[in-house]
Coordinates of C-alpha atoms in Angstrom, one line a residue:
Chain A
M1 CA 99.9 139.8 102.2
D2 CA 102.4 139.8 99.6
T3 CA 103.2 136.2 98.3
D4 CA 105.3 136.2 95.9
A5 CA 107.9 137.1 98.6
L6 CA 106.8 133.6 100.4
P7 CA 108.9 130.4 100.0
L8 CA 108.4 127.7 97.9
G9 CA 108.7 123.6 98.6
L10 CA 107.4 122.1 101.8
L11 CA 105.8 124.9 104.3
E12 CA 106.4 125.2 107.5
P13 CA 104.4 125.6 110.0
D14 CA 105.8 129.0 111.1
D15 CA 104.6 129.3 107.1
P16 CA 101.9 132.4 107.5
E17 CA 99.6 130.6 104.7
F18 CA 99.8 127.3 106.6
D19 CA 96.8 127.9 108.9
D20 CA 95.3 130.2 106.3
T21 CA 91.1 129.7 106.1
E22 CA 91.6 132.3 103.3
G23 CA 90.7 130.8 99.9
D24 CA 88.5 127.3 101.4
A25 CA 85.1 129.5 101.3
T26 CA 85.4 132.2 98.7
G27 CA 87.5 131.3 96.3
I28 CA 89.3 135.3 97.0
A29 CA 93.1 133.9 96.8
D30 CA 92.0 131.8 94.1
Q31 CA 92.7 134.2 92.2
E32 CA 94.5 137.6 94.6
D33 CA 96.6 137.5 97.7
G34 CA 95.6 139.4 100.8
G35 CA 96.3 142.6 99.0
H36 CA 94.2 141.8 95.7
H37 CA 97.2 141.0 93.4
P38 CA 97.0 138.2 91.1
R39 CA 98.6 135.3 92.1
S40 CA 101.4 133.9 90.5
T41 CA 101.8 131.1 93.5
V42 CA 99.6 128.5 95.2
V43 CA 99.6 126.4 98.2
L44 CA 98.8 122.5 98.3
I45 CA 96.9 120.8 100.9
V46 CA 98.6 117.1 99.4
F47 CA 98.1 113.0 100.8
A48 CA 99.6 110.8 100.8
P49 CA 98.6 107.4 100.1
K50 CA 100.4 105.5 103.0
E51 CA 100.3 108.8 105.7
L52 CA 97.8 109.7 107.5
E53 CA 98.5 113.5 107.4
P54 CA 99.1 116.0 104.9
K55 CA 102.0 117.6 104.4
R56 CA 101.4 122.0 103.6
F57 CA 103.4 123.5 99.5
R58 CA 103.8 126.6 97.4
F59 CA 104.3 126.2 93.9
R60 CA 104.8 128.5 91.7
L61 CA 101.4 128.7 89.2
D62 CA 103.6 128.6 86.3
E63 CA 104.7 125.3 87.5
T64 CA 103.7 121.9 85.5
V65 CA 101.8 119.3 88.1
G66 CA 104.7 116.9 86.6
D67 CA 106.5 119.1 88.7
A68 CA 105.9 120.2 91.6
A69 CA 104.0 116.7 92.2
K70 CA 107.4 115.1 92.1
A71 CA 108.8 117.5 94.8
A72 CA 105.3 116.6 97.2
A73 CA 107.0 113.0 96.3
K74 CA 109.9 113.1 96.6
K75 CA 108.8 115.0 101.1
F76 CA 106.7 112.1 101.5
E77 CA 109.7 109.4 100.5
Y78 CA 108.7 108.0 97.0
E79 CA 112.1 108.1 95.1
V80 CA 110.9 107.0 92.0
G81 CA 107.7 106.3 89.5
T82 CA 105.3 109.3 88.1
P83 CA 104.0 111.0 90.2
S84 CA 100.4 113.2 89.7
F85 CA 97.8 114.6 91.3
Q86 CA 94.1 113.7 91.7
T87 CA 91.4 115.7 92.8
K88 CA 88.7 114.9 94.7
D89 CA 85.9 114.0 92.2
G90 CA 89.0 111.5 91.4
T91 CA 90.7 112.8 87.7
V92 CA 94.3 112.7 88.2
L93 CA 95.6 115.3 86.2
D94 CA 98.1 116.0 83.2
R95 CA 100.8 115.9 84.4
S96 CA 102.4 118.2 80.9
V97 CA 100.1 120.9 82.5
T98 CA 101.3 124.5 84.5
L99 CA 99.0 124.1 87.5
R100 CA 97.3 127.5 86.7
A101 CA 95.7 124.8 83.7
A102 CA 95.5 122.5 85.0
G103 CA 92.8 124.5 87.2
V104 CA 94.5 123.3 90.6
H105 CA 92.5 126.9 93.9
N106 CA 94.3 128.3 96.0
R107 CA 94.8 125.5 99.3
E108 CA 93.0 122.2 97.1
E109 CA 93.4 119.4 99.0
L110 CA 94.0 117.0 96.6
E111 CA 95.7 113.2 96.5
L112 CA 99.9 112.4 95.0
V113 CA 99.5 109.2 93.0
D114 CA 101.1 107.3 90.1
A115 CA 100.2 107.6 86.2
G116 CA 102.5 105.1 85.6
G117 CA 101.4 103.3 82.2
G118 CA 100.4 99.4 82.8
V119 CA 102.0 96.7 81.6
Chain B
M1 CA 106.0 79.3 98.8
T2 CA 105.9 81.8 101.7
L3 CA 108.9 83.1 102.6
L4 CA 108.3 84.7 106.1
P5 CA 106.6 83.5 109.1
A6 CA 102.8 85.2 109.6
T7 CA 103.6 86.9 112.0
M8 CA 105.4 89.0 110.3
T9 CA 104.3 89.8 107.5
R10 CA 101.3 90.2 109.4
A11 CA 103.5 92.8 111.6
T12 CA 104.5 93.9 108.4
V13 CA 101.1 94.9 107.0
E14 CA 99.1 96.3 110.1
A15 CA 101.6 98.8 110.6
E16 CA 101.0 100.0 106.7
L17 CA 97.0 99.6 107.0
V18 CA 96.6 102.8 108.7
G19 CA 97.6 105.1 106.4
A20 CA 96.0 102.9 103.7
R21 CA 92.5 103.2 106.7
A22 CA 93.1 107.0 106.3
W23 CA 93.4 106.8 101.9
A24 CA 90.6 104.8 101.8
A25 CA 87.9 106.7 103.9
R26 CA 88.6 109.8 101.4
H27 CA 88.1 107.8 98.1
N28 CA 84.9 105.6 99.3
W29 CA 86.7 102.5 99.9
A30 CA 85.8 99.4 102.7
L31 CA 88.6 97.8 103.7
H32 CA 88.6 94.7 105.8
W33 CA 91.5 92.3 106.9
L34 CA 91.2 89.2 107.7
P35 CA 94.7 88.8 109.7
E36 CA 94.3 85.0 110.3
D37 CA 94.6 84.4 106.4
L38 CA 97.0 87.2 105.8
V39 CA 94.3 88.7 103.5
L40 CA 92.8 92.7 102.4
R41 CA 90.1 93.0 100.9
A42 CA 89.0 96.4 99.8
A43 CA 85.3 96.9 98.3
T44 CA 84.7 100.0 96.3
Y45 CA 81.4 101.7 94.3
H46 CA 81.9 100.9 90.9
N47 CA 80.3 103.7 88.8
P48 CA 79.5 103.6 85.3
V49 CA 78.1 99.4 85.8
H50 CA 76.3 101.2 89.6
R51 CA 77.8 97.4 91.2
L52 CA 80.3 96.6 94.1
I53 CA 83.6 95.9 93.3
E54 CA 85.8 94.2 95.0
V55 CA 89.6 93.7 95.0
M56 CA 91.0 90.3 97.4
G57 CA 94.7 90.8 98.5
L58 CA 96.6 87.3 99.3
C59 CA 99.6 89.3 101.7
D60 CA 101.6 85.6 102.6
S61 CA 105.4 86.6 102.8
Y62 CA 104.5 90.6 102.0
R63 CA 106.8 92.4 101.3
A64 CA 109.0 89.7 100.6
L65 CA 106.7 89.5 98.1
P66 CA 104.0 91.1 96.7
P67 CA 100.4 90.3 97.1
A68 CA 98.6 88.7 95.2
W69 CA 95.9 91.0 94.0
R70 CA 92.2 90.1 92.0
F71 CA 88.5 91.2 91.8
V72 CA 86.4 89.0 93.2
S73 CA 82.9 88.5 93.8
P74 CA 81.8 91.0 96.7
G75 CA 81.9 89.0 99.1
T76 CA 83.7 85.9 97.2
D77 CA 86.5 84.4 96.4
Q78 CA 85.3 84.0 93.4
S79 CA 87.5 85.1 90.5
E80 CA 85.3 85.7 87.2
K81 CA 85.6 88.3 85.0
R82 CA 82.8 89.7 85.0
W83 CA 83.3 90.9 87.9
F84 CA 87.1 92.6 86.2
P85 CA 86.4 96.0 85.6
S86 CA 87.6 96.8 81.6
A87 CA 90.7 98.9 81.0
D88 CA 90.2 101.7 78.2
P89 CA 92.9 101.8 75.3
G90 CA 95.2 103.6 76.5
G91 CA 97.0 101.5 78.6
L92 CA 95.6 101.1 82.0
I93 CA 96.6 97.7 84.4
F94 CA 93.2 96.4 83.9
H95 CA 93.9 93.6 81.3
G96 CA 91.6 91.7 79.6
D97 CA 92.9 87.9 80.5
G98 CA 91.3 88.9 83.8
V99 CA 95.0 90.3 85.4
I100 CA 96.6 93.7 87.4
C101 CA 99.3 93.8 85.5
A102 CA 101.8 95.2 87.2
P103 CA 105.4 94.0 89.5
W104 CA 103.3 94.2 92.5
N105 CA 100.8 91.7 91.7
R106 CA 101.9 88.6 92.3
L107 CA 99.8 87.5 89.7
A108 CA 101.3 89.3 87.0
Y109 CA 104.3 86.5 87.0
K110 CA 104.5 83.8 84.9
E111 CA 105.2 82.0 87.9
H112 CA 101.9 82.4 89.3
G113 CA 99.7 81.9 85.8
G114 CA 100.1 85.8 84.3
P115 CA 101.9 86.7 81.5
H116 CA 105.2 88.8 82.9
D117 CA 107.9 85.9 82.4
N118 CA 110.8 89.3 82.3
W119 CA 110.5 90.5 85.8
N120 CA 112.6 88.6 87.7
G121 CA 110.8 86.5 89.5
P122 CA 107.9 88.2 92.1
A123 CA 110.3 88.4 94.6
S124 CA 112.6 91.1 92.8
W125 CA 109.4 93.6 92.7
L126 CA 111.7 96.4 94.3
Q127 CA 114.0 96.0 92.0
V128 CA 110.7 96.0 88.2
P129 CA 111.8 99.7 87.0
A130 CA 109.8 102.4 87.2
D131 CA 109.5 102.8 84.0
N132 CA 105.7 101.9 84.6
T133 CA 103.0 101.7 87.4
V134 CA 105.2 101.8 90.2
A135 CA 103.8 100.9 94.5
Y136 CA 105.6 99.5 97.4
T137 CA 102.9 99.9 99.8
I138 CA 99.7 98.2 99.8
A139 CA 98.0 102.0 99.9
D140 CA 99.7 102.7 97.2
M141 CA 98.4 100.0 94.9
L142 CA 94.5 101.2 96.6
A143 CA 95.6 104.0 95.3
T144 CA 97.0 103.0 91.8
I145 CA 94.2 100.2 91.6
D146 CA 91.7 102.8 92.7
S147 CA 92.6 105.3 89.6
H148 CA 93.3 102.8 86.8
L149 CA 89.0 102.1 87.7
R150 CA 87.9 105.5 87.5
K151 CA 89.3 105.5 84.1
S152 CA 86.7 101.8 83.6
T153 CA 83.9 102.5 81.8
G154 CA 83.0 99.3 82.2
M155 CA 83.3 95.0 82.8
I156 CA 86.0 92.9 80.9
A157 CA 82.2 91.0 80.6

């Protein structure tokens, strides 16, 4: 499957990668799409603290963490703040780097978190 | 100062707890809601000091006012500096005087013993400029405490 042709942003249930589990265990889909082309996009499963269910998003890997988190936050109706993603080990990703540089992998589960500083 | 009836506050908090409990399960926190007291207790393990840590939120009049969050000795109401996590130099919300300093904590406001007299009082907490830490639900407040706690290297005393 050429994932480059698929729409970016919030995944709809009929999206071919909505329930795809190809990349979960093997990591193959981290680097390649189903046609063995290098991936230029990644599907992220994003949780928000206030919501029960996650949402799935497709982002370009050269998009910054900050831009991707802001787009995801908006879909969860967070209108303000400084959103970032927190990995399962608790690391809050640097908003200024790309998703590729941050090392996210396909179908990684991330939590939206506000990265605003103290006051 | 009570601005809202307890029944209204209780319903508001309990509606938010659905998401908060799911968040807590994902992040190894234990939540304990005391509906009669309008108190939420949230505990987790603070790895750098190998110690259970507990934050207590008094939610009376929530959301007219933010909760009053403070770290306590686990299982008690005692608040001492040795139960308060330390901050990194990078501007965390944990202040050396033992206050969680954020617009979503009632105790950060001057009227309640905190340092801030520049946020127009706790009743204006939802209008504080969003150029620092932002959290408008209990789950988001706990998530913010959690993310800052993970950067904390110890306790302040």
